[in-house]
Amino acid sequence: MKTNRGRYQGDDNRQKKSTSKRRYMSYEDVPLEDYRDEDPMPTNLTKRFLKMFFILFLAVVAVMAVLNLERLTPDNIVHWFQYDLLGKTDGDGYPTNFSGSTVSSGNFDLISGVPVYCSDTTITVLNKNAGLFQENQHSYACPALSVNGGNGIVYNIDATGYTIFKRDSIVHTGAVKQKIFAADIADNGVYAILTKGEDYLSKLTVYRSDHLEKFKYSFADYYMNTVSINRDGSRAILSGVSARNGGLTSVIYILDFSQDNFLQRYEMDDTFVYDVKFLDNGSAFAVGSDQLFYININDGYKTDISFETRCLTAYAFNRSQGVVLSLSMNPDGRSCDLLSFDHNGQKDCEIHTEEKVISLSMRDNDRAILSSDKITIYEKNGNMVGTVKTDTDARKIVYCDKNTLYVLGKSRISKLSTEE
């Protein structure tokens, strides 16, 4: 019994010794640092990586800020946060019916890359999914719209009211003393209003972006009817008309807001100027009834481009590129020639088509024409890229980007892709 008891005790002792050498994992008894990785990333290396990443991030932000300095407004920052960062996509998509009864072709455009229109009752800006950036009512009997970059102005023709707005909001609503003929706004918010003069035939008044008067000029001999101001709001081009010796005489004025007298003036007999436009490079175009005028303002010369025996059926400006227009040999506008001129006044495209052109738009290398129920896309060299079907009541097209067009119809706005 003793021997057995001793053997058993020895076995117990061996068991205890063996047990005492075992290692048990206990979340209660063992400190957390004992469970850390034996080969962690060195602390100094982690800090160095984070520092480099932060420096690169700041550098990218700084470069983007410099490249888009003019666009870093509170409205744009809020829009970027809501729509780009958070992915907000209010809207049910295109096509979408517009507010009001009518929208004229001249009152449909883009502001900050999205559609804007002024109907007989509202000023409306849509996002890329047909949601509303804004929709504000107006009481103008004859509204007209002009847009430049991220700024827009709606004015009441032959009345005194006007409204300044951006993509997301109304900025200012005002009125002038005399009836308005035309108005325009610069990319920096400076705007010009052409009115009937108190003691003169016409008067131009220019306002700073804070709506204080900056410049004014009166015209004694011409009824001025169009105006366009340059990108930084320092100059304007205007056109007007007068009767002389039983005939029609048109005039083009170039005004510099730092000078009391006009910078340049050009008179043309037996023609009527429909529209003028300042380009981003500082030159300007004027579209007349029988010819196109290119004005190199810095050098002070005007180039006349005759339509010959053809009739103008449509035209469209692109402030960064130039102008595109369609000319027809037929009184009903069939079989149009498509022409475009760059910002240096050089013809960069001439294409004969069999189409009756209703509207035009240009962007980069592409030229789009609206005719009947389709849009035809051409390259500048004459190659036809393709066609896109549209509504039979389509009245105006505007390029949004290389592959996207917005279309104004009789009662709705559509968004079409040229890649389909």
Coordinates of N, CA, C and O in Angstrom, one line a residue, residues 122-291:
T122 N -41.3 81.7 -65.0 CA -40.3 81.3 -64.0 C -38.9 81.4 -64.6 O -38.7 81.3 -65.8
I123 N -37.9 81.5 -63.7 CA -36.5 81.3 -64.0 C -36.2 80.0 -63.3 O -36.3 79.9 -62.1
T124 N -35.7 79.0 -64.1 CA -35.5 77.7 -63.6 C -34.1 77.2 -64.0 O -33.7 77.3 -65.2
V125 N -33.5 76.6 -63.1 CA -32.2 75.9 -63.3 C -32.3 74.4 -62.9 O -32.8 74.2 -61.8
L126 N -32.0 73.5 -63.8 CA -32.1 72.1 -63.6 C -30.7 71.5 -63.3 O -29.7 72.0 -63.8
N127 N -30.7 70.4 -62.6 CA -29.5 69.6 -62.4 C -29.4 68.6 -63.5 O -30.2 68.5 -64.4
K128 N -28.3 67.8 -63.5 CA -28.1 66.8 -64.6 C -29.1 65.6 -64.6 O -29.1 64.8 -65.5
N129 N -29.9 65.6 -63.5 CA -30.9 64.5 -63.4 C -32.3 65.1 -63.5 O -33.3 64.5 -63.1
A130 N -32.4 66.4 -64.0 CA -33.7 67.1 -64.1 C -34.3 67.5 -62.8 O -35.5 67.9 -62.7
G131 N -33.5 67.5 -61.7 CA -34.0 68.0 -60.4 C -33.8 69.6 -60.5 O -33.2 70.1 -61.4
L132 N -34.3 70.2 -59.5 CA -34.3 71.7 -59.4 C -33.2 72.2 -58.6 O -33.1 71.9 -57.4
F133 N -32.3 73.0 -59.2 CA -31.4 73.9 -58.4 C -32.2 75.1 -57.9 O -32.1 75.5 -56.7
Q134 N -33.1 75.6 -58.7 CA -33.9 76.7 -58.3 C -35.1 76.9 -59.3 O -35.0 76.5 -60.5
E135 N -36.2 77.4 -58.8 CA -37.3 77.7 -59.6 C -38.0 78.9 -59.0 O -38.6 78.8 -58.0
N136 N -37.8 80.1 -59.6 CA -38.3 81.3 -59.1 C -39.2 82.0 -60.0 O -38.9 82.2 -61.2
Q137 N -40.3 82.5 -59.6 CA -41.3 83.2 -60.4 C -40.9 84.6 -60.7 O -40.2 85.2 -59.9
H138 N -41.3 85.1 -61.9 CA -41.1 86.5 -62.2 C -42.4 87.0 -62.8 O -43.3 86.3 -63.1
S139 N -42.4 88.3 -63.0 CA -43.6 89.0 -63.5 C -43.3 89.8 -64.7 O -44.0 90.7 -65.1
Y140 N -42.3 89.4 -65.5 CA -41.9 90.1 -66.7 C -42.8 89.7 -67.9 O -43.0 88.5 -68.1
A141 N -43.3 90.7 -68.6 CA -44.1 90.5 -69.7 C -43.4 89.9 -70.9 O -43.9 89.1 -71.7
C142 N -42.1 90.4 -71.1 CA -41.3 90.0 -72.2 C -39.9 89.7 -71.7 O -39.0 90.5 -71.9
P143 N -39.7 88.6 -71.0 CA -38.3 88.3 -70.5 C -37.3 87.9 -71.5 O -37.6 87.2 -72.5
A144 N -36.1 88.2 -71.2 CA -34.9 87.8 -72.1 C -33.8 87.3 -71.2 O -33.6 87.9 -70.1
L145 N -33.1 86.3 -71.6 CA -32.1 85.7 -70.8 C -30.7 85.8 -71.4 O -30.5 85.7 -72.6
S146 N -29.7 86.1 -70.6 CA -28.3 86.1 -71.0 C -27.5 85.4 -69.9 O -27.6 85.7 -68.8
V147 N -26.6 84.5 -70.3 CA -25.8 83.7 -69.4 C -24.3 83.8 -69.8 O -24.0 83.8 -71.0
N148 N -23.4 83.9 -68.8 CA -22.0 83.8 -69.0 C -21.3 83.1 -67.9 O -21.3 83.6 -66.8
G149 N -20.9 81.8 -68.2 CA -20.3 81.0 -67.1 C -21.2 80.7 -66.0 O -22.2 80.0 -66.2
G150 N -21.0 81.2 -64.8 CA -21.8 80.9 -63.7 C -22.8 82.0 -63.3 O -23.4 81.9 -62.3
N151 N -22.9 83.0 -64.2 CA -23.8 84.1 -63.9 C -24.8 84.3 -65.0 O -24.6 84.0 -66.2
G152 N -26.0 84.7 -64.6 CA -27.1 85.0 -65.6 C -27.9 86.2 -65.2 O -27.9 86.7 -64.1
I153 N -28.5 86.8 -66.3 CA -29.3 88.0 -66.1 C -30.6 87.8 -66.9 O -30.5 87.3 -68.1
V154 N -31.8 88.0 -66.3 CA -33.0 88.0 -67.0 C -33.6 89.5 -66.9 O -33.6 90.0 -65.8
Y155 N -33.9 90.0 -68.1 CA -34.4 91.4 -68.1 C -35.7 91.5 -68.8 O -36.0 90.6 -69.7
N156 N -36.5 92.5 -68.5 CA -37.8 92.7 -69.1 C -37.7 93.7 -70.3 O -37.5 94.9 -70.0
I157 N -37.8 93.2 -71.5 CA -37.6 94.0 -72.7 C -38.8 95.0 -72.7 O -39.9 94.7 -72.5
D158 N -38.4 96.3 -73.0 CA -39.4 97.4 -73.1 C -40.0 97.7 -71.8 O -41.1 98.2 -71.7
A159 N -39.4 97.3 -70.7 CA -39.8 97.6 -69.4 C -38.5 97.9 -68.5 O -37.4 98.1 -69.1
T160 N -38.6 97.9 -67.2 CA -37.5 98.4 -66.4 C -36.9 97.3 -65.5 O -35.8 97.6 -64.9
G161 N -37.5 96.2 -65.3 CA -37.0 95.2 -64.3 C -36.0 94.3 -64.8 O -35.9 93.9 -66.0
Y162 N -35.1 93.8 -63.9 CA -34.1 92.8 -64.2 C -33.8 92.0 -63.0 O -34.0 92.4 -61.8
T163 N -33.2 90.8 -63.2 CA -32.8 89.9 -62.1 C -31.5 89.3 -62.4 O -31.2 88.8 -63.5
I164 N -30.6 89.3 -61.4 CA -29.3 88.7 -61.5 C -29.3 87.4 -60.7 O -29.9 87.3 -59.6
F165 N -28.8 86.3 -61.3 CA -28.9 85.0 -60.6 C -27.7 84.2 -60.9 O -26.9 84.4 -61.8
K166 N -27.4 83.2 -60.0 CA -26.5 82.1 -60.2 C -27.2 80.8 -60.3 O -28.4 80.8 -60.3
R167 N -26.5 79.7 -60.4 CA -27.1 78.4 -60.6 C -28.0 78.1 -59.4 O -29.1 77.5 -59.7
D168 N -27.7 78.4 -58.2 CA -28.4 78.0 -57.0 C -29.4 79.0 -56.5 O -30.2 78.7 -55.6
S169 N -29.3 80.3 -56.9 CA -30.1 81.3 -56.2 C -30.2 82.6 -57.0 O -29.4 82.8 -57.9
I170 N -31.2 83.4 -56.6 CA -31.3 84.7 -57.1 C -30.3 85.6 -56.3 O -30.3 85.6 -55.0
V171 N -29.5 86.4 -57.0 CA -28.5 87.3 -56.3 C -29.1 88.7 -56.1 O -28.8 89.3 -55.1
H172 N -29.8 89.2 -57.1 CA -30.2 90.6 -57.0 C -31.4 90.8 -58.0 O -31.4 90.3 -59.1
T173 N -32.4 91.6 -57.5 CA -33.5 92.0 -58.3 C -33.6 93.5 -58.3 O -33.6 94.1 -57.2
G174 N -33.6 94.1 -59.5 CA -33.6 95.6 -59.5 C -34.4 96.1 -60.7 O -35.1 95.4 -61.4
A175 N -34.3 97.5 -60.8 CA -35.0 98.1 -61.9 C -34.2 99.4 -62.2 O -33.5 100.0 -61.4
V176 N -34.3 99.8 -63.5 CA -33.7 101.0 -64.0 C -34.8 102.0 -64.3 O -36.0 101.7 -64.3
K177 N -34.4 103.2 -64.6 CA -35.4 104.3 -64.8 C -36.0 104.2 -66.2 O -37.2 104.5 -66.4
Q178 N -35.2 103.9 -67.2 CA -35.7 103.8 -68.6 C -35.9 102.4 -69.1 O -35.4 101.4 -68.5
K179 N -36.7 102.3 -70.2 CA -37.0 100.9 -70.7 C -35.7 100.2 -71.3 O -34.9 100.9 -71.9
I180 N -35.7 98.9 -71.0 CA -34.5 98.1 -71.4 C -34.6 97.6 -72.8 O -35.6 97.1 -73.2
F181 N -33.5 97.8 -73.6 CA -33.4 97.2 -74.9 C -32.7 95.9 -74.9 O -33.1 94.9 -75.5
A182 N -31.6 95.8 -74.1 CA -30.8 94.6 -74.0 C -29.9 94.6 -72.8 O -29.7 95.7 -72.2
A183 N -29.3 93.5 -72.4 CA -28.4 93.4 -71.3 C -27.5 92.2 -71.4 O -27.8 91.3 -72.2
D184 N -26.4 92.2 -70.7 CA -25.5 91.1 -70.7 C -24.7 91.1 -69.4 O -24.7 92.1 -68.7
I185 N -24.1 90.0 -69.0 CA -23.4 89.8 -67.8 C -22.0 89.1 -68.0 O -21.9 88.3 -68.9
A186 N -21.0 89.5 -67.3 CA -19.7 88.9 -67.5 C -19.5 87.7 -66.5 O -20.3 87.5 -65.6
D187 N -18.5 87.0 -66.8 CA -18.2 85.8 -66.0 C -17.9 86.2 -64.5 O -18.0 85.3 -63.6
N188 N -17.4 87.4 -64.3 CA -17.1 87.8 -62.9 C -18.3 88.6 -62.2 O -18.1 89.1 -61.1
G189 N -19.4 88.6 -62.9 CA -20.6 89.3 -62.2 C -20.8 90.7 -62.6 O -21.9 91.2 -62.2
V190 N -19.9 91.4 -63.3 CA -20.2 92.7 -63.8 C -21.3 92.6 -64.9 O -21.2 91.7 -65.7
Y191 N -22.2 93.5 -64.9 CA -23.3 93.4 -65.9 C -23.6 94.8 -66.5 O -23.3 95.9 -65.9
A192 N -24.1 94.8 -67.7 CA -24.4 96.0 -68.5 C -25.9 96.0 -69.0 O -26.4 94.9 -69.4
I193 N -26.5 97.1 -68.9 CA -27.9 97.2 -69.3 C -28.0 98.4 -70.3 O -27.6 99.5 -70.0
L194 N -28.6 98.1 -71.4 CA -28.7 99.0 -72.5 C -30.2 99.5 -72.5 O -31.1 98.7 -72.6
T195 N -30.4 100.8 -72.3 CA -31.8 101.4 -72.2 C -32.0 102.5 -73.1 O -31.1 103.0 -73.8
K196 N -33.2 103.0 -73.1 CA -33.5 104.2 -73.8 C -32.9 105.4 -73.0 O -32.9 105.3 -71.8
G197 N -32.3 106.3 -73.7 CA -31.7 107.4 -73.0 C -32.7 108.5 -72.6 O -33.8 108.7 -73.2
E198 N -32.4 109.3 -71.5 CA -33.2 110.4 -71.1 C -33.2 111.5 -72.1 O -34.2 112.1 -72.5
D199 N -32.0 111.9 -72.5 CA -31.8 113.0 -73.5 C -31.2 112.5 -74.7 O -30.8 113.3 -75.6
Y200 N -30.9 111.2 -74.8 CA -30.3 110.6 -76.0 C -31.1 109.4 -76.5 O -32.1 109.0 -75.9
L201 N -30.7 108.9 -77.7 CA -31.5 107.8 -78.2 C -31.3 106.5 -77.4 O -32.2 105.7 -77.2
S202 N -30.1 106.3 -76.9 CA -29.8 105.1 -76.1 C -28.7 105.4 -75.0 O -28.0 106.4 -75.1
K203 N -28.7 104.5 -74.0 CA -27.7 104.7 -72.9 C -27.3 103.3 -72.4 O -28.1 102.5 -72.2
L204 N -26.0 103.2 -72.2 CA -25.5 102.0 -71.6 C -25.0 102.3 -70.2 O -24.2 103.2 -70.0
T205 N -25.5 101.5 -69.2 CA -25.0 101.6 -67.9 C -24.4 100.3 -67.4 O -25.0 99.2 -67.6
V206 N -23.2 100.3 -66.9 CA -22.5 99.1 -66.4 C -22.4 99.1 -64.9 O -22.2 100.2 -64.3
Y207 N -22.7 98.0 -64.3 CA -22.7 97.8 -62.8 C -21.7 96.8 -62.4 O -21.4 95.8 -63.1
R208 N -21.1 97.1 -61.3 CA -20.1 96.2 -60.7 C -20.9 95.0 -60.1 O -22.1 95.0 -60.0
S209 N -20.2 93.9 -59.7 CA -20.9 92.8 -59.2 C -21.6 93.0 -57.9 O -22.5 92.3 -57.5
D210 N -21.3 94.2 -57.2 CA -22.0 94.6 -56.0 C -23.2 95.5 -56.3 O -23.8 96.1 -55.4
H211 N -23.4 95.7 -57.6 CA -24.6 96.4 -58.1 C -24.5 97.9 -58.0 O -25.5 98.6 -58.2
L212 N -23.3 98.4 -57.8 CA -23.0 99.8 -57.8 C -22.6 100.2 -59.3 O -22.0 99.5 -60.0
E213 N -23.0 101.4 -59.7 CA -22.7 101.9 -61.0 C -21.2 102.0 -61.3 O -20.4 102.6 -60.4
K214 N -20.8 101.5 -62.4 CA -19.3 101.5 -62.8 C -19.0 102.4 -63.9 O -18.0 103.0 -64.0
F215 N -19.9 102.5 -64.9 CA -19.7 103.2 -66.2 C -21.0 103.5 -66.9 O -22.0 102.7 -66.7
K216 N -21.0 104.6 -67.6 CA -22.2 104.8 -68.5 C -21.7 105.6 -69.7 O -20.7 106.3 -69.7
Y217 N -22.5 105.4 -70.8 CA -22.2 106.0 -72.1 C -23.5 106.2 -72.8 O -24.4 105.3 -72.9
S218 N -23.7 107.4 -73.4 CA -24.9 107.7 -74.1 C -24.7 107.8 -75.6 O -23.6 108.2 -76.1
F219 N -25.7 107.4 -76.4 CA -25.6 107.4 -77.9 C -26.6 108.3 -78.5 O -27.8 108.2 -78.2
A220 N -26.1 109.3 -79.2 CA -27.0 110.4 -79.7 C -27.6 110.1 -81.1 O -28.7 110.6 -81.5
D221 N -26.9 109.3 -81.9 CA -27.2 109.1 -83.3 C -27.8 107.8 -83.7 O -28.2 107.6 -84.8
Y222 N -27.7 106.8 -82.8 CA -28.1 105.4 -83.1 C -29.0 104.9 -82.0 O -28.8 105.1 -80.8
Y223 N -30.0 104.1 -82.5 CA -30.8 103.3 -81.6 C -30.0 102.0 -81.4 O -29.9 101.1 -82.3
M224 N -29.4 101.8 -80.2 CA -28.6 100.6 -80.0 C -29.5 99.5 -79.5 O -30.5 99.7 -78.8
N225 N -29.2 98.3 -80.0 CA -30.1 97.1 -79.8 C -29.5 95.9 -79.3 O -30.2 94.9 -78.9
T226 N -28.1 95.8 -79.3 CA -27.5 94.6 -78.7 C -26.3 95.0 -77.9 O -25.7 96.1 -78.2
V227 N -25.9 94.2 -77.0 CA -24.7 94.4 -76.2 C -24.1 93.1 -75.7 O -24.8 92.2 -75.4
S228 N -22.8 93.1 -75.6 CA -22.1 91.9 -75.0 C -20.8 92.5 -74.3 O -20.1 93.3 -74.9
I229 N -20.6 92.0 -73.1 CA -19.4 92.5 -72.4 C -18.4 91.3 -72.3 O -18.7 90.2 -72.3
N230 N -17.1 91.7 -72.1 CA -16.1 90.7 -72.1 C -16.0 90.0 -70.8 O -16.7 90.3 -69.9
R231 N -15.1 89.0 -70.7 CA -15.1 88.1 -69.6 C -14.8 88.8 -68.3 O -15.4 88.4 -67.3
D232 N -13.9 89.7 -68.3 CA -13.6 90.4 -67.0 C -14.4 91.7 -66.7 O -14.1 92.4 -65.8
G233 N -15.4 92.0 -67.6 CA -16.2 93.1 -67.4 C -15.5 94.4 -67.5 O -15.9 95.4 -66.8
S234 N -14.6 94.6 -68.5 CA -13.9 95.8 -68.7 C -14.2 96.5 -70.0 O -13.9 97.7 -70.2
R235 N -14.8 95.7 -70.9 CA -15.2 96.3 -72.3 C -16.5 95.8 -72.7 O -17.0 94.7 -72.2
A236 N -17.1 96.5 -73.7 CA -18.4 96.0 -74.3 C -18.3 96.3 -75.8 O -17.7 97.2 -76.3
I237 N -19.1 95.4 -76.5 CA -19.4 95.6 -77.9 C -20.9 95.8 -78.0 O -21.6 95.1 -77.4
L238 N -21.3 96.8 -78.8 CA -22.7 97.1 -79.0 C -22.9 97.3 -80.5 O -22.1 97.7 -81.3
S239 N -24.2 97.1 -80.9 CA -24.6 97.4 -82.3 C -25.9 98.2 -82.2 O -26.7 98.1 -81.3
G240 N -26.1 99.0 -83.3 CA -27.3 99.8 -83.4 C -27.6 100.1 -84.8 O -26.9 99.7 -85.7
V241 N -28.6 100.9 -85.0 CA -29.1 101.2 -86.4 C -29.6 102.6 -86.4 O -30.1 103.2 -85.4
S242 N -29.6 103.2 -87.6 CA -30.1 104.5 -87.9 C -30.4 104.6 -89.4 O -30.0 103.8 -90.2
A243 N -31.3 105.6 -89.7 CA -31.6 105.9 -91.1 C -30.8 107.0 -91.5 O -30.6 108.0 -90.8
R244 N -30.2 106.9 -92.8 CA -29.4 107.9 -93.3 C -29.6 108.0 -94.8 O -29.4 106.9 -95.5
N245 N -29.9 109.1 -95.3 CA -30.1 109.4 -96.8 C -31.1 108.3 -97.4 O -30.8 107.8 -98.5
G246 N -32.1 108.0 -96.6 CA -33.1 107.1 -97.1 C -32.7 105.6 -97.0 O -33.5 104.8 -97.5
G247 N -31.6 105.3 -96.5 CA -31.1 104.0 -96.3 C -30.9 103.6 -94.9 O -31.0 104.4 -94.0
L248 N -30.5 102.3 -94.7 CA -30.2 101.8 -93.4 C -28.7 101.8 -93.1 O -27.9 101.3 -93.9
T249 N -28.3 102.3 -92.0 CA -26.9 102.3 -91.6 C -26.8 101.6 -90.2 O -27.6 102.0 -89.3
S250 N -25.9 100.7 -90.1 CA -25.7 100.0 -88.8 C -24.3 100.5 -88.3 O -23.4 100.9 -89.0
V251 N -24.2 100.3 -87.0 CA -22.9 100.8 -86.3 C -22.5 99.7 -85.3 O -23.4 99.1 -84.7
I252 N -21.2 99.5 -85.1 CA -20.7 98.7 -84.0 C -19.8 99.6 -83.2 O -18.9 100.2 -83.7
Y253 N -20.0 99.6 -81.9 CA -19.2 100.3 -81.0 C -18.4 99.3 -80.1 O -18.9 98.3 -79.7
I254 N -17.1 99.7 -79.8 CA -16.3 99.0 -78.8 C -16.0 100.0 -77.7 O -15.4 101.1 -78.0
L255 N -16.5 99.7 -76.5 CA -16.2 100.7 -75.4 C -15.3 100.0 -74.4 O -15.4 98.8 -74.1
D256 N -14.4 100.8 -73.9 CA -13.5 100.4 -72.8 C -14.0 101.2 -71.5 O -14.1 102.5 -71.6
F257 N -14.3 100.5 -70.4 CA -14.9 101.2 -69.3 C -13.9 102.1 -68.5 O -14.4 102.8 -67.6
S258 N -12.7 102.1 -68.9 CA -11.7 103.0 -68.3 C -11.5 104.3 -69.1 O -10.8 105.2 -68.7
Q259 N -12.3 104.4 -70.2 CA -12.1 105.6 -71.1 C -13.5 106.3 -71.3 O -14.5 105.6 -71.3
D260 N -13.5 107.6 -71.4 CA -14.7 108.4 -71.6 C -15.2 108.2 -73.0 O -16.4 108.2 -73.3
N261 N -14.3 108.2 -74.0 CA -14.7 108.1 -75.4 C -14.7 106.6 -75.9 O -14.1 105.7 -75.2
F262 N -15.4 106.3 -77.0 CA -15.4 105.0 -77.5 C -14.0 104.6 -78.0 O -13.1 105.4 -78.4
L263 N -13.7 103.3 -77.9 CA -12.4 102.7 -78.3 C -12.4 102.5 -79.8 O -11.4 102.9 -80.4
Q264 N -13.4 102.0 -80.4 CA -13.5 101.8 -81.8 C -15.0 102.0 -82.2 O -15.9 101.7 -81.5
R265 N -15.2 102.4 -83.5 CA -16.5 102.5 -84.1 C -16.5 102.1 -85.5 O -15.6 102.6 -86.3
Y266 N -17.4 101.3 -86.0 CA -17.5 100.9 -87.4 C -18.9 101.1 -87.9 O -19.9 100.7 -87.3
E267 N -19.0 101.8 -89.1 CA -20.4 102.0 -89.7 C -20.4 101.2 -90.9 O -19.5 101.1 -91.7
M268 N -21.6 100.6 -91.2 CA -21.9 99.7 -92.3 C -23.2 100.1 -92.9 O -24.2 100.1 -92.2
D269 N -23.2 100.4 -94.2 CA -24.5 100.7 -94.9 C -25.2 99.5 -95.4 O -24.6 98.5 -95.8
D270 N -26.5 99.6 -95.5 CA -27.4 98.6 -96.1 C -27.2 97.2 -95.5 O -27.2 96.2 -96.2
T271 N -27.0 97.1 -94.2 CA -27.0 95.8 -93.5 C -27.6 96.0 -92.1 O -27.6 97.2 -91.6
F272 N -28.0 95.0 -91.5 CA -28.6 95.0 -90.1 C -27.8 94.0 -89.3 O -27.7 92.8 -89.7
V273 N -27.4 94.4 -88.1 CA -26.7 93.5 -87.2 C -27.7 92.9 -86.2 O -28.3 93.6 -85.5
Y274 N -27.8 91.6 -86.3 CA -28.7 90.8 -85.4 C -28.1 90.7 -84.0 O -28.9 90.7 -83.0
D275 N -26.8 90.4 -83.9 CA -26.3 90.0 -82.6 C -24.8 90.3 -82.6 O -24.1 90.3 -83.6
V276 N -24.3 90.5 -81.3 CA -22.8 90.6 -81.1 C -22.4 89.8 -80.0 O -23.2 89.4 -79.1
K277 N -21.1 89.4 -79.9 CA -20.6 88.6 -78.8 C -19.1 88.8 -78.6 O -18.3 88.7 -79.5
F278 N -18.8 89.1 -77.4 CA -17.4 89.1 -77.0 C -16.9 87.7 -76.7 O -17.6 86.9 -76.1
L279 N -15.7 87.3 -77.2 CA -15.2 86.0 -76.9 C -14.2 86.1 -75.8 O -13.7 87.2 -75.4
D280 N -13.8 84.9 -75.3 CA -13.0 84.9 -74.1 C -11.6 85.4 -74.4 O -10.8 85.8 -73.5
N281 N -11.1 85.3 -75.6 CA -9.8 85.8 -76.0 C -9.7 87.3 -76.2 O -8.6 87.8 -76.6
G282 N -10.8 88.0 -76.1 CA -10.8 89.5 -76.2 C -11.2 90.0 -77.6 O -11.4 91.2 -77.7
S283 N -11.4 89.1 -78.5 CA -12.0 89.5 -79.8 C -13.5 89.4 -79.8 O -14.1 89.0 -78.8
A284 N -14.1 89.7 -80.9 CA -15.6 89.7 -81.0 C -16.1 89.4 -82.4 O -15.4 89.7 -83.4
F285 N -17.4 88.9 -82.4 CA -18.1 88.7 -83.7 C -19.4 89.5 -83.6 O -20.0 89.7 -82.6
A286 N -19.8 89.9 -84.8 CA -21.1 90.5 -85.0 C -21.8 89.8 -86.2 O -21.2 89.7 -87.3
V287 N -23.0 89.3 -86.0 CA -23.7 88.6 -87.1 C -24.7 89.5 -87.7 O -25.6 90.1 -87.1
G288 N -24.5 89.8 -89.0 CA -25.4 90.7 -89.8 C -26.3 90.0 -90.7 O -26.3 88.7 -90.8
S289 N -27.2 90.7 -91.3 CA -28.2 90.1 -92.2 C -27.6 89.5 -93.5 O -28.1 88.6 -94.1
D290 N -26.4 90.0 -93.9 CA -25.8 89.5 -95.1 C -24.3 89.3 -95.0 O -23.6 88.9 -96.0
Q291 N -23.7 89.5 -93.8 CA -22.3 89.2 -93.6 C -22.0 89.0 -92.1 O -22.8 89.5 -91.3

